Amino acid sequence: QIGTSLSLSEDGNTLALGAILSDVDEYDPQGLGLSLPGPGYAKIMDYDAAAQEWMMRGNRIDGIDQEMFGRSISLSWDGSTVAVGAYNPFTRNDTSLDLHGRTVVYVWNDTEASWTQLGQDIPGSSGKVKCLSLSADGRSFAVVARATWNEE
């Protein structure tokens, strides 16, 4: 499901795409026969005007477990910084069901031709990350999260 979320740079030549299901329609790491969302991923594409095609910049940025990484995505004006949100509906910790998402910010490293994480993961302390917006210069962002509840 590539294109779950997308963001375009100011000049329209860089496109960030999120996909929540990864390469398979069903993700069942414990073999329980359940149809669960996948880890998800983000791809950043640059338009090559000479070839008239979109080319992936660097490697795909992958999520973990069933976190639906790529549920939200936002690109800076110049395409050098990207923030990616994970909805994370099924992540389990040792004692209970943890329904918090996360946001991760990456910057493009020209020397290594790869995306490098900037700082640490930012956990969704009050809920699952629904959408986010990165500022034009890539130095700040806002996150909207869906509140969670406890059932006992």
PDB file of C-alpha atoms in Angstrom:
ATOM      1  CA  GLN A   1       0.000   0.000   0.000  1.00  0.00           C
ATOM      2  CA  ILE A   2       2.526   2.581  -1.106  1.00  0.00           C
ATOM      3  CA  GLY A   3       1.043   6.049  -0.967  1.00  0.00           C
ATOM      4  CA  THR A   4      -0.762   5.690   2.360  1.00  0.00           C
ATOM      5  CA  SER A   5       0.787   9.078   3.042  1.00  0.00           C
ATOM      6  CA  LEU A   6       2.804  11.459   0.889  1.00  0.00           C
ATOM      7  CA  SER A   7       4.592  14.797   0.994  1.00  0.00           C
ATOM      8  CA  LEU A   8       6.123  16.902  -1.775  1.00  0.00           C
ATOM      9  CA  SER A   9       9.097  19.283  -1.614  1.00  0.00           C
ATOM     10  CA  GLU A  10       8.587  22.945  -2.514  1.00  0.00           C
ATOM     11  CA  ASP A  11       9.971  22.569  -6.048  1.00  0.00           C
ATOM     12  CA  GLY A  12       7.966  19.371  -6.648  1.00  0.00           C
ATOM     13  CA  ASN A  13      11.056  17.311  -7.470  1.00  0.00           C
ATOM     14  CA  THR A  14      11.217  15.259  -4.249  1.00  0.00           C
ATOM     15  CA  LEU A  15       8.385  13.034  -3.062  1.00  0.00           C
ATOM     16  CA  ALA A  16       8.147  11.172   0.259  1.00  0.00           C
ATOM     17  CA  LEU A  17       5.828   8.145   0.297  1.00  0.00           C
ATOM     18  CA  GLY A  18       4.652   6.043   3.234  1.00  0.00           C
ATOM     19  CA  ALA A  19       3.332   2.478   3.077  1.00  0.00           C
ATOM     20  CA  ILE A  20       1.808   0.773   6.113  1.00  0.00           C
ATOM     21  CA  LEU A  21       1.652  -2.846   4.878  1.00  0.00           C
ATOM     22  CA  SER A  22       5.198  -3.421   3.584  1.00  0.00           C
ATOM     23  CA  ASP A  23       5.631  -6.087   0.906  1.00  0.00           C
ATOM     24  CA  VAL A  24       2.921  -8.488   1.989  1.00  0.00           C
ATOM     25  CA  ASP A  25      -0.810  -8.125   2.589  1.00  0.00           C
ATOM     26  CA  GLU A  26      -0.681 -10.046   5.816  1.00  0.00           C
ATOM     27  CA  TYR A  27       1.968  -9.869   8.518  1.00  0.00           C
ATOM     28  CA  ASP A  28       1.880 -12.559  11.178  1.00  0.00           C
ATOM     29  CA  PRO A  29       5.303 -12.847  12.887  1.00  0.00           C
ATOM     30  CA  GLN A  30       4.051 -15.167  15.659  1.00  0.00           C
ATOM     31  CA  GLY A  31       2.313 -17.542  13.223  1.00  0.00           C
ATOM     32  CA  LEU A  32      -1.063 -17.102  14.928  1.00  0.00           C
ATOM     33  CA  GLY A  33      -3.060 -17.005  11.708  1.00  0.00           C
ATOM     34  CA  LEU A  34      -3.996 -13.361  12.252  1.00  0.00           C
ATOM     35  CA  SER A  35      -4.196 -10.708   9.579  1.00  0.00           C
ATOM     36  CA  LEU A  36      -2.185  -7.845  11.079  1.00  0.00           C
ATOM     37  CA  PRO A  37      -0.727  -4.651   9.646  1.00  0.00           C
ATOM     38  CA  GLY A  38       2.925  -4.828   8.652  1.00  0.00           C
ATOM     39  CA  PRO A  39       5.891  -2.839   9.869  1.00  0.00           C
ATOM     40  CA  GLY A  40       5.506  -0.315   7.053  1.00  0.00           C
ATOM     41  CA  TYR A  41       8.160   1.814   5.363  1.00  0.00           C
ATOM     42  CA  ALA A  42       8.970   5.157   3.769  1.00  0.00           C
ATOM     43  CA  LYS A  43      10.562   5.875   0.387  1.00  0.00           C
ATOM     44  CA  ILE A  44      11.923   9.201  -0.785  1.00  0.00           C
ATOM     45  CA  MET A  45      11.891   9.698  -4.551  1.00  0.00           C
ATOM     46  CA  ASP A  46      13.616  12.344  -6.717  1.00  0.00           C
ATOM     47  CA  TYR A  47      12.396  13.256 -10.164  1.00  0.00           C
ATOM     48  CA  ASP A  48      15.048  12.822 -12.890  1.00  0.00           C
ATOM     49  CA  ALA A  49      13.955  15.263 -15.603  1.00  0.00           C
ATOM     50  CA  ALA A  50      16.410  13.894 -18.174  1.00  0.00           C
ATOM     51  CA  ALA A  51      15.139  10.317 -17.772  1.00  0.00           C
ATOM     52  CA  GLN A  52      11.577  11.511 -17.048  1.00  0.00           C
ATOM     53  CA  GLU A  53      11.198   9.107 -14.142  1.00  0.00           C
ATOM     54  CA  TRP A  54      11.170   9.001 -10.362  1.00  0.00           C
ATOM     55  CA  MET A  55      14.299   7.483  -8.747  1.00  0.00           C
ATOM     56  CA  MET A  56      14.547   6.356  -5.127  1.00  0.00           C
ATOM     57  CA  ARG A  57      16.980   8.432  -3.032  1.00  0.00           C
ATOM     58  CA  GLY A  58      18.933   6.175  -0.680  1.00  0.00           C
ATOM     59  CA  ASN A  59      17.474   3.046   0.831  1.00  0.00           C
ATOM     60  CA  ARG A  60      13.925   2.360   1.921  1.00  0.00           C
ATOM     61  CA  ILE A  61      13.362   3.328   5.587  1.00  0.00           C
ATOM     62  CA  ASP A  62      11.709   0.359   7.308  1.00  0.00           C
ATOM     63  CA  GLY A  63       9.522   0.165  10.399  1.00  0.00           C
ATOM     64  CA  ILE A  64       9.402  -2.632  12.962  1.00  0.00           C
ATOM     65  CA  ASP A  65       6.811  -5.214  14.100  1.00  0.00           C
ATOM     66  CA  GLN A  66       3.250  -4.188  13.223  1.00  0.00           C
ATOM     67  CA  GLU A  67       3.722  -0.460  13.850  1.00  0.00           C
ATOM     68  CA  MET A  68       2.374   0.788  10.502  1.00  0.00           C
ATOM     69  CA  PHE A  69       5.430   3.014   9.998  1.00  0.00           C
ATOM     70  CA  GLY A  70       4.720   5.488   7.208  1.00  0.00           C
ATOM     71  CA  ARG A  71       1.115   6.130   8.320  1.00  0.00           C
ATOM     72  CA  SER A  72       2.089   9.804   8.262  1.00  0.00           C
ATOM     73  CA  ILE A  73       5.004  11.537   6.551  1.00  0.00           C
ATOM     74  CA  SER A  74       6.239  15.090   6.033  1.00  0.00           C
ATOM     75  CA  LEU A  75       9.130  16.468   3.987  1.00  0.00           C
ATOM     76  CA  SER A  76      11.062  19.727   4.415  1.00  0.00           C
ATOM     77  CA  TRP A  77      10.874  22.336   1.638  1.00  0.00           C
ATOM     78  CA  ASP A  78      14.169  21.200   0.075  1.00  0.00           C
ATOM     79  CA  GLY A  79      13.623  17.440   0.570  1.00  0.00           C
ATOM     80  CA  SER A  80      16.643  17.038   2.877  1.00  0.00           C
ATOM     81  CA  THR A  81      14.680  16.189   6.052  1.00  0.00           C
ATOM     82  CA  VAL A  82      11.759  13.815   6.492  1.00  0.00           C
ATOM     83  CA  ALA A  83       9.612  12.992   9.530  1.00  0.00           C
ATOM     84  CA  VAL A  84       7.826   9.628   9.549  1.00  0.00           C
ATOM     85  CA  GLY A  85       5.053   8.608  11.947  1.00  0.00           C
ATOM     86  CA  ALA A  86       4.001   5.142  13.092  1.00  0.00           C
ATOM     87  CA  TYR A  87       0.415   4.453  14.146  1.00  0.00           C
ATOM     88  CA  ASN A  88       1.468   1.350  16.133  1.00  0.00           C
ATOM     89  CA  PRO A  89      -1.829  -0.339  16.996  1.00  0.00           C
ATOM     90  CA  PHE A  90      -0.490  -3.699  18.209  1.00  0.00           C
ATOM     91  CA  THR A  91       2.941  -3.268  19.822  1.00  0.00           C
ATOM     92  CA  ARG A  92       3.151  -5.303  23.018  1.00  0.00           C
ATOM     93  CA  ASN A  93       5.437  -4.695  25.987  1.00  0.00           C
ATOM     94  CA  ASP A  94       6.130  -7.117  28.837  1.00  0.00           C
ATOM     95  CA  THR A  95       2.945  -6.530  30.852  1.00  0.00           C
ATOM     96  CA  SER A  96       0.211  -4.890  28.777  1.00  0.00           C
ATOM     97  CA  LEU A  97      -0.930  -3.700  25.402  1.00  0.00           C
ATOM     98  CA  ASP A  98       1.009  -0.516  24.559  1.00  0.00           C
ATOM     99  CA  LEU A  99      -0.908   1.525  21.984  1.00  0.00           C
ATOM    100  CA  HIS A 100       1.560   4.368  21.484  1.00  0.00           C
ATOM    101  CA  GLY A 101       3.025   5.313  18.124  1.00  0.00           C
ATOM    102  CA  ARG A 102       6.285   7.115  17.400  1.00  0.00           C
ATOM    103  CA  THR A 103       7.771   9.754  15.143  1.00  0.00           C
ATOM    104  CA  VAL A 104      11.259   9.513  13.659  1.00  0.00           C
ATOM    105  CA  VAL A 105      13.128  12.302  11.860  1.00  0.00           C
ATOM    106  CA  TYR A 106      15.795  11.583   9.213  1.00  0.00           C
ATOM    107  CA  VAL A 107      18.213  13.864   7.376  1.00  0.00           C
ATOM    108  CA  TRP A 108      19.848  13.163   4.026  1.00  0.00           C
ATOM    109  CA  ASN A 109      23.604  12.506   4.283  1.00  0.00           C
ATOM    110  CA  ASP A 110      25.229  13.371   0.924  1.00  0.00           C
ATOM    111  CA  THR A 111      28.582  11.856   1.934  1.00  0.00           C
ATOM    112  CA  GLU A 112      27.099   8.437   2.700  1.00  0.00           C
ATOM    113  CA  ALA A 113      24.202   8.745   0.220  1.00  0.00           C
ATOM    114  CA  SER A 114      21.779   7.582   2.910  1.00  0.00           C
ATOM    115  CA  TRP A 115      19.097   8.725   5.347  1.00  0.00           C
ATOM    116  CA  THR A 116      20.435   9.195   8.895  1.00  0.00           C
ATOM    117  CA  GLN A 117      18.179   9.331  11.949  1.00  0.00           C
ATOM    118  CA  LEU A 118      18.261  12.710  13.690  1.00  0.00           C
ATOM    119  CA  GLY A 119      18.112  12.243  17.455  1.00  0.00           C
ATOM    120  CA  GLN A 120      16.044   9.515  19.060  1.00  0.00           C
ATOM    121  CA  ASP A 121      12.564   8.184  18.351  1.00  0.00           C
ATOM    122  CA  ILE A 122       9.863  10.484  19.691  1.00  0.00           C
ATOM    123  CA  PRO A 123       7.215   8.300  21.361  1.00  0.00           C
ATOM    124  CA  GLY A 124       3.525   9.122  21.064  1.00  0.00           C
ATOM    125  CA  SER A 125       2.991   9.528  24.800  1.00  0.00           C
ATOM    126  CA  SER A 126      -0.744  10.196  24.582  1.00  0.00           C
ATOM    127  CA  GLY A 127      -1.796   8.090  21.630  1.00  0.00           C
ATOM    128  CA  LYS A 128      -1.203   6.725  18.170  1.00  0.00           C
ATOM    129  CA  VAL A 129       0.362   9.107  15.623  1.00  0.00           C
ATOM    130  CA  LYS A 130      -2.335  10.039  13.074  1.00  0.00           C
ATOM    131  CA  CYS A 131      -0.658  12.874  11.176  1.00  0.00           C
ATOM    132  CA  LEU A 132       2.345  15.142  11.411  1.00  0.00           C
ATOM    133  CA  SER A 133       3.741  18.239   9.747  1.00  0.00           C
ATOM    134  CA  LEU A 134       7.394  19.217   9.444  1.00  0.00           C
ATOM    135  CA  SER A 135       8.322  22.892   9.185  1.00  0.00           C
ATOM    136  CA  ALA A 136       9.722  24.158   5.878  1.00  0.00           C
ATOM    137  CA  ASP A 137      13.296  24.245   7.238  1.00  0.00           C
ATOM    138  CA  GLY A 138      12.931  20.801   8.878  1.00  0.00           C
ATOM    139  CA  ARG A 139      13.826  22.081  12.364  1.00  0.00           C
ATOM    140  CA  SER A 140      10.468  21.563  14.081  1.00  0.00           C
ATOM    141  CA  PHE A 141       7.248  19.601  13.644  1.00  0.00           C
ATOM    142  CA  ALA A 142       3.796  19.058  15.080  1.00  0.00           C
ATOM    143  CA  VAL A 143       2.084  15.721  15.685  1.00  0.00           C
ATOM    144  CA  VAL A 144      -1.599  14.829  16.049  1.00  0.00           C
ATOM    145  CA  ALA A 145      -2.191  11.622  17.995  1.00  0.00           C
ATOM    146  CA  ARG A 146      -5.370   9.683  18.689  1.00  0.00           C
ATOM    147  CA  ALA A 147      -5.947   9.195  22.396  1.00  0.00           C
ATOM    148  CA  THR A 148      -5.790   5.667  23.795  1.00  0.00           C
ATOM    149  CA  TRP A 149      -7.716   4.007  26.576  1.00  0.00           C
ATOM    150  CA  ASN A 150      -7.159   1.241  29.101  1.00  0.00           C
ATOM    151  CA  GLU A 151      -9.458  -1.734  29.408  1.00  0.00           C
ATOM    152  CA  GLU A 152      -9.229  -3.848  32.523  1.00  0.00           C
TER     153      GLU A 152
END
